[in-house]
Tab-separated table of C-alpha atoms in Angstrom:
chain	number	residue	atom	x	y	z
V	18	MET	CA	82.811	87.339	106.142
V	19	THR	CA	80.831	90.339	107.354
V	20	ARG	CA	83.548	92.649	106.007
V	21	ILE	CA	83.248	91.026	102.577
V	22	LEU	CA	79.468	91.537	102.497
V	23	VAL	CA	79.845	95.150	103.624
V	24	THR	CA	82.504	95.652	100.940
V	25	ALA	CA	80.088	94.468	98.230
V	26	LEU	CA	77.363	96.791	99.537
V	27	VAL	CA	79.692	99.790	99.796
V	28	GLY	CA	81.053	99.007	96.324
V	29	ALA	CA	77.512	99.225	94.935
V	30	VAL	CA	76.749	102.523	96.703
V	31	LEU	CA	80.042	104.101	95.698
V	32	SER	CA	79.830	102.925	92.092
V	33	GLY	CA	76.266	104.184	91.773
V	34	GLY	CA	77.172	107.528	93.325
V	35	ILE	CA	80.263	107.958	91.179
V	36	GLY	CA	78.215	107.084	88.105
V	37	TYR	CA	75.645	109.738	89.010
V	38	LEU	CA	78.422	112.368	89.166
V	39	LEU	CA	80.478	111.000	86.270
V	40	LEU	CA	77.806	110.731	83.590
V	41	PRO	CA	77.151	114.498	83.235
V	42	VAL	CA	80.928	115.074	83.089
V	43	LEU	CA	81.369	112.537	80.284
V	44	ARG	CA	78.490	114.131	78.381
V	45	ALA	CA	79.943	117.608	78.842
V	46	LEU	CA	83.340	116.412	77.601
V	47	LYS	CA	81.590	114.759	74.643
V	48	VAL	CA	83.337	111.468	75.360
V	49	GLY	CA	81.052	109.614	72.955
V	50	GLN	CA	81.327	106.149	71.444
V	51	SER	CA	81.934	105.829	67.718
V	52	ILE	CA	80.383	102.827	65.990
V	53	ARG	CA	82.602	100.689	63.772
V	54	GLU	CA	81.753	100.809	60.081
V	55	VAL	CA	82.153	97.037	59.906
V	56	GLY	CA	79.959	96.523	62.969
V	57	PRO	CA	76.198	95.990	63.162
V	58	ILE	CA	74.418	98.833	61.358
V	59	TRP	CA	71.542	98.587	63.838
V	60	HIS	CA	73.939	99.842	66.532
V	61	ASN	CA	74.366	103.176	64.753
V	62	TYR	CA	71.833	104.839	67.046
V	63	LYS	CA	74.258	104.235	69.929
V	64	ALA	CA	76.832	106.592	68.440
V	65	GLY	CA	77.572	109.414	70.858
V	66	THR	CA	76.720	107.402	73.974
V	67	PRO	CA	79.315	108.342	76.652
V	68	MET	CA	82.103	105.797	77.143
V	69	MET	CA	84.678	105.270	79.911
V	70	GLY	CA	81.794	104.427	82.259
V	71	GLY	CA	84.002	101.680	83.680
V	72	LEU	CA	85.636	104.424	85.749
V	73	MET	CA	82.697	104.221	88.155
V	74	PHE	CA	83.404	100.673	89.351
V	75	ILE	CA	87.177	101.162	89.033
V	76	PHE	CA	87.189	104.165	91.377
V	77	ALA	CA	84.748	102.432	93.713
V	78	SER	CA	87.030	99.384	93.998
V	79	ILE	CA	90.078	101.548	94.701
V	80	ILE	CA	88.288	103.473	97.450
V	81	VAL	CA	86.898	100.313	99.052
V	82	LEU	CA	90.311	98.600	99.157
V	83	LEU	CA	92.051	101.681	100.542
V	84	CYS	CA	89.450	101.914	103.315
V	85	ASN	CA	90.120	98.247	104.185
V	86	ILE	CA	93.893	98.707	104.651
V	87	PRO	CA	93.708	99.098	108.479
V	88	PHE	CA	91.984	95.708	108.717
V	89	MET	CA	94.191	93.790	106.260
V	90	GLU	CA	96.789	91.133	106.986
V	91	ASP	CA	97.547	90.149	103.379
V	92	TYR	CA	98.257	92.921	100.877
V	93	SER	CA	98.604	90.728	97.761
V	94	VAL	CA	95.197	92.006	96.641
V	95	PHE	CA	96.977	95.223	95.669
V	96	PHE	CA	99.118	93.290	93.186
V	97	VAL	CA	95.878	92.205	91.523
V	98	LEU	CA	94.490	95.737	91.671
V	99	ILE	CA	97.627	97.331	90.226
V	100	LEU	CA	97.762	94.837	87.347
V	101	SER	CA	94.091	95.488	86.606
V	102	LEU	CA	94.649	99.242	86.727
V	103	CYS	CA	97.553	98.887	84.296
V	104	PHE	CA	95.340	96.940	81.900
V	105	GLY	CA	92.628	99.530	82.440
V	106	PHE	CA	95.136	102.274	81.632
V	107	VAL	CA	95.901	100.549	78.323
V	108	GLY	CA	92.156	100.631	77.696
V	109	PHE	CA	92.039	104.303	78.691
V	110	LEU	CA	94.760	105.102	76.145
V	111	ASP	CA	92.717	103.246	73.529
V	112	ASP	CA	89.509	105.097	74.464
V	113	PHE	CA	91.339	108.426	74.478
V	114	ALA	CA	92.790	107.726	71.034
V	115	LYS	CA	89.322	106.863	69.731
V	116	MET	CA	87.921	110.059	71.190
V	117	LYS	CA	90.735	112.147	69.699
V	118	LYS	CA	90.437	110.549	66.262
V	119	LYS	CA	86.619	110.601	66.386
V	120	GLN	CA	86.515	106.980	65.230
V	121	ASN	CA	86.318	103.490	66.730
V	122	GLU	CA	89.971	102.611	66.136
V	123	GLY	CA	92.393	103.621	68.889
V	124	LEU	CA	95.663	101.874	69.633
V	125	THR	CA	96.856	99.315	67.113
V	126	SER	CA	96.597	95.625	67.968
V	127	ILE	CA	100.391	95.373	68.254
V	128	GLN	CA	100.576	98.359	70.611
V	129	LYS	CA	97.906	96.869	72.869
V	130	PHE	CA	99.464	93.405	72.781
V	131	LEU	CA	102.950	94.600	73.707
V	132	LEU	CA	101.685	96.793	76.539
V	133	GLN	CA	99.555	93.960	77.941
V	134	LEU	CA	102.422	91.484	77.595
V	135	ALA	CA	104.786	93.770	79.509
V	136	VAL	CA	102.269	94.354	82.299
V	137	SER	CA	101.547	90.617	82.592
V	138	ALA	CA	105.236	89.720	82.763
V	139	LEU	CA	105.885	92.252	85.530
V	140	PHE	CA	102.859	91.096	87.553
V	141	LEU	CA	103.782	87.414	87.311
V	142	TYR	CA	107.409	88.056	88.197
V	143	ILE	CA	106.504	90.128	91.268
V	144	MET	CA	103.936	87.583	92.421
V	145	TYR	CA	106.492	84.788	92.052
V	146	ARG	CA	109.326	86.654	93.773
V	147	THR	CA	107.130	87.635	96.724
V	148	GLY	CA	105.816	84.098	97.153
V	149	ALA	CA	102.241	85.189	96.437
V	150	MET	CA	102.000	82.690	93.567
V	151	SER	CA	103.348	79.199	92.980
V	152	THR	CA	104.537	77.788	89.650
V	153	GLU	CA	102.490	74.609	89.903
V	154	MET	CA	99.690	74.224	87.379
V	155	TYR	CA	96.583	72.942	89.160
V	156	ILE	CA	94.373	70.684	87.017
V	157	PRO	CA	90.670	71.092	87.882
V	158	PHE	CA	88.674	67.888	88.519
V	159	PHE	CA	91.858	65.784	88.597
V	160	HIS	CA	92.981	67.560	91.779
V	161	VAL	CA	96.652	67.356	90.886
V	162	SER	CA	99.274	70.065	90.469
V	163	ILE	CA	102.005	69.829	87.850
V	164	PRO	CA	105.214	71.680	88.802
V	165	LEU	CA	106.692	73.809	86.012
V	166	HIS	CA	109.966	75.661	85.724
V	167	PRO	CA	109.358	79.307	86.746
V	168	ILE	CA	110.434	80.657	83.349
V	169	VAL	CA	108.136	78.237	81.493
V	170	TYR	CA	105.253	78.986	83.872
V	171	ILE	CA	105.635	82.759	83.557
V	172	PHE	CA	106.056	82.616	79.770
V	173	LEU	CA	102.894	80.527	79.275
V	174	SER	CA	100.984	82.558	81.839
V	175	MET	CA	101.753	85.836	80.081
V	176	PHE	CA	99.875	84.700	76.982
V	177	ILE	CA	97.017	83.260	79.040
V	178	MET	CA	96.609	86.603	80.802
V	179	VAL	CA	96.719	88.681	77.629
V	180	GLY	CA	94.290	86.288	75.934
V	181	CYS	CA	91.895	86.434	78.886
V	182	ASP	CA	92.056	90.223	79.076
V	183	ASN	CA	91.255	90.636	75.386
V	184	ALA	CA	88.520	87.995	75.556
V	185	VAL	CA	86.667	90.013	78.207
V	186	ASN	CA	87.095	93.073	75.982
V	187	ILE	CA	85.574	91.261	72.996
V	188	THR	CA	82.567	90.285	75.112
V	189	ASP	CA	81.742	93.959	75.649
V	190	GLY	CA	79.618	94.426	72.536
V	191	VAL	CA	75.992	94.455	73.713
V	192	ASP	CA	74.405	96.624	76.397
V	193	GLY	CA	74.997	95.008	79.792
V	194	LEU	CA	76.695	91.893	78.409
V	195	SER	CA	80.263	92.059	79.724
V	196	SER	CA	79.231	93.243	83.185
V	197	SER	CA	76.440	90.654	83.497
V	198	VAL	CA	78.653	87.789	82.353
V	199	THR	CA	81.392	88.907	84.753
V	200	LEU	CA	79.105	89.124	87.803
V	201	PRO	CA	78.960	85.345	88.463
V	202	VAL	CA	82.711	85.177	87.797
V	203	MET	CA	83.291	87.713	90.592
V	204	VAL	CA	80.994	85.719	92.882
V	205	PHE	CA	83.035	82.610	92.070
V	206	PHE	CA	86.374	84.237	92.866
V	207	THR	CA	85.025	85.786	96.067
V	208	ALA	CA	83.847	82.359	97.232
V	209	LEU	CA	87.120	80.696	96.145
V	210	ALA	CA	89.220	83.243	98.025
V	211	VAL	CA	87.109	82.677	101.151
V	212	LYS	CA	87.424	78.906	100.736
V	213	GLN	CA	91.220	79.261	100.623
V	214	GLY	CA	91.177	81.532	103.665
V	215	LYS	CA	92.402	84.527	101.642
V	216	TYR	CA	89.778	86.930	102.957
V	217	ASP	CA	91.665	90.084	101.995
V	218	LEU	CA	92.005	88.858	98.415
V	219	ALA	CA	88.227	88.352	98.341
V	220	LEU	CA	87.668	92.080	98.859
V	221	LEU	CA	88.359	93.090	95.247
V	222	PRO	CA	85.909	90.696	93.554
V	223	ALA	CA	83.391	91.447	96.323
V	224	SER	CA	83.626	95.181	95.649
V	225	LEU	CA	83.101	94.488	91.948
V	226	ILE	CA	79.980	92.433	92.632
V	227	GLY	CA	78.420	95.578	94.048
V	228	GLY	CA	80.112	97.843	91.531
V	229	LEU	CA	78.889	95.908	88.505
V	230	VAL	CA	75.328	95.706	89.831
V	231	ALA	CA	75.319	99.501	90.181
V	232	TYR	CA	76.910	99.914	86.749
V	233	LEU	CA	74.151	97.818	85.187
V	234	PHE	CA	71.604	100.465	86.203
V	235	TYR	CA	73.372	102.753	83.736
V	236	ASN	CA	74.352	100.148	81.144
V	237	TRP	CA	71.215	98.003	80.832
V	238	HIS	CA	69.596	98.333	77.405
V	239	PRO	CA	69.234	101.028	76.243
V	240	ALA	CA	72.607	101.961	77.734
V	241	LYS	CA	73.183	105.459	79.095
V	242	VAL	CA	76.936	104.823	79.218
V	243	PHE	CA	79.457	102.234	77.978
V	244	MET	CA	82.339	100.951	80.071
V	245	GLY	CA	84.742	101.393	77.156
V	246	ASP	CA	88.054	99.574	76.874
V	247	THR	CA	88.979	101.315	80.131
V	248	GLY	CA	86.424	99.209	81.970
V	249	SER	CA	86.543	95.988	79.967
V	250	LEU	CA	90.339	95.649	80.059
V	251	PHE	CA	90.281	96.436	83.794
V	252	LEU	CA	87.711	93.667	84.340
V	253	GLY	CA	89.752	91.284	82.211
V	254	GLY	CA	92.759	92.092	84.355
V	255	VAL	CA	90.846	91.330	87.541
V	256	VAL	CA	89.575	88.006	86.173
V	257	CYS	CA	92.948	86.671	85.035
V	258	ALA	CA	94.945	88.133	87.956
V	259	LEU	CA	92.624	86.538	90.514
V	260	ALA	CA	92.970	83.159	88.803
V	261	PHE	CA	96.746	83.358	89.168
V	262	ALA	CA	96.707	84.879	92.656
V	263	LEU	CA	94.549	81.935	93.764
V	264	ASP	CA	96.890	79.490	91.940
V	265	MET	CA	94.153	78.176	89.647
V	266	PRO	CA	94.749	79.662	86.181
V	267	LEU	CA	93.160	76.702	84.356
V	268	ILE	CA	89.875	77.375	86.155
V	269	LEU	CA	89.517	80.158	83.564
V	270	ILE	CA	88.471	77.443	81.095
V	271	PHE	CA	85.237	77.119	83.059
V	272	VAL	CA	84.573	80.520	84.636
V	273	GLY	CA	85.721	82.253	81.447
V	274	PHE	CA	83.752	79.959	79.142
V	275	VAL	CA	81.652	82.758	77.615
V	276	TYR	CA	84.738	84.904	77.039
V	277	ILE	CA	86.433	81.963	75.327
V	278	CYS	CA	83.417	81.305	73.089
V	279	GLU	CA	83.351	84.951	72.039
V	280	THR	CA	87.039	84.899	71.141
V	281	VAL	CA	86.933	81.523	69.374
V	282	SER	CA	83.972	82.710	67.279
V	283	VAL	CA	86.104	85.596	65.979
V	284	ILE	CA	89.065	83.310	65.237
V	285	LEU	CA	86.850	80.791	63.432
V	286	GLN	CA	85.088	83.517	61.464
V	287	VAL	CA	88.341	85.082	60.263
V	288	GLY	CA	89.926	81.703	59.477
V	289	TYR	CA	86.879	80.411	57.602
V	290	PHE	CA	86.561	83.698	55.694
V	291	LYS	CA	90.144	83.425	54.458
V	292	LEU	CA	90.015	79.711	53.659
V	293	THR	CA	86.756	79.965	51.705
V	294	HIS	CA	87.603	83.276	49.994
V	295	GLY	CA	84.821	85.350	51.511
V	296	LYS	CA	82.294	82.925	53.004
V	297	ARG	CA	81.189	83.349	56.620
V	298	LEU	CA	80.762	80.688	59.289
V	299	PHE	CA	78.587	82.951	61.446
V	300	LYS	CA	76.265	85.718	60.344
V	301	MET	CA	78.553	88.063	62.276
V	302	ALA	CA	81.287	87.722	64.891
V	303	PRO	CA	81.733	87.888	67.847
V	304	ILE	CA	79.004	85.355	68.489
V	305	HIS	CA	76.687	87.753	70.336
V	306	HIS	CA	76.258	89.665	67.052
V	307	HIS	CA	75.423	86.382	65.310
V	308	PHE	CA	72.505	85.898	67.687
V	309	GLU	CA	71.450	89.511	67.146
V	310	LYS	CA	71.233	88.817	63.404
V	311	CYS	CA	69.210	85.712	64.244
V	312	GLY	CA	66.610	88.006	65.793
V	313	TRP	CA	67.551	87.858	69.470
V	314	LYS	CA	67.031	91.066	71.428
V	315	GLU	CA	69.963	92.411	73.398
V	316	GLU	CA	68.232	91.652	76.710
V	317	LYS	CA	67.769	88.006	75.717
V	318	ILE	CA	71.429	87.666	74.765
V	319	VAL	CA	72.531	89.155	78.091
V	320	ILE	CA	70.262	86.912	80.164
V	321	ILE	CA	71.207	83.687	78.354
V	322	PHE	CA	74.936	84.419	78.199
V	323	SER	CA	74.922	85.366	81.893
V	324	ALA	CA	73.069	82.162	82.758
V	325	VAL	CA	75.671	80.139	80.840
V	326	SER	CA	78.424	81.992	82.701
V	327	ALA	CA	76.775	81.204	86.046
V	328	ILE	CA	76.313	77.522	85.165
V	329	MET	CA	79.951	77.203	84.076
V	330	CYS	CA	81.062	78.851	87.327
V	331	VAL	CA	79.125	76.184	89.237
V	332	ILE	CA	80.755	73.461	87.154
V	333	GLY	CA	84.135	75.068	87.785
V	334	TRP	CA	83.412	75.097	91.532
V	335	LEU	CA	82.795	71.352	91.424
V	336	GLY	CA	86.252	70.889	89.937
V	337	ILE	CA	88.295	72.699	92.572
């Protein structure tokens, strides 16, 4: 337990230090965020803010885990890390494409989807073959596990993982929002890993608790840096990979409640727009922009959404 607490502290120090060194580099390279033309016009002043800030907590997590190798007994945490890094690399390609094109459109949706699907399939197959993951679907609150055929389990899980990863990405639309919402989720998974006796697996979410706290010093409104798709897709990878590594994928319904609401708001908005020939269900989607148009300040959105995330994590804990 002491090692987990130290890991969180070191993750914060490393992430903060890396951010201090990284920010001037990103500014010098002119790795600035472009603002979507269809996005909120009041966000235009954020154009040019450095992106790829997620590299600070990504590098910090890698360093922390590598330093823990001599003390580890279970190395399955590296499966989770590698999957997350692969998702983060997809995000990096997207950020790089945006930077090169000087616009807010990088990879196409199909390109992202296929890359994420391939990464998810490989992760799930390796986890299954190594015995690091079962193919029983645990039902929270009912405390029962339903056995599924491995092919069915992996096929369904691939789409759950890709959906979760993109949902975390969608949540990254207001200064400090994605990182703040994800903080209680990392606390949840750290506690769940400890409860299951998987102390080495708890090291990654623990390092991100510290890493995200440090990142918030740079990303709190007004943000000095954005995590970019590099950071948000990495975080999404960590969230969904931990759920599967701990054999509780359906717990994402609770701990990922805010992510789900953000994604559903987009789906409903697009569907309603098409069905009604141009009418809108929300003032703007994702839902955090709706609340912005209702007059909420970014800080208020972050605090309330984070509180909802924390409450849903507590509810999820009661169901395990």
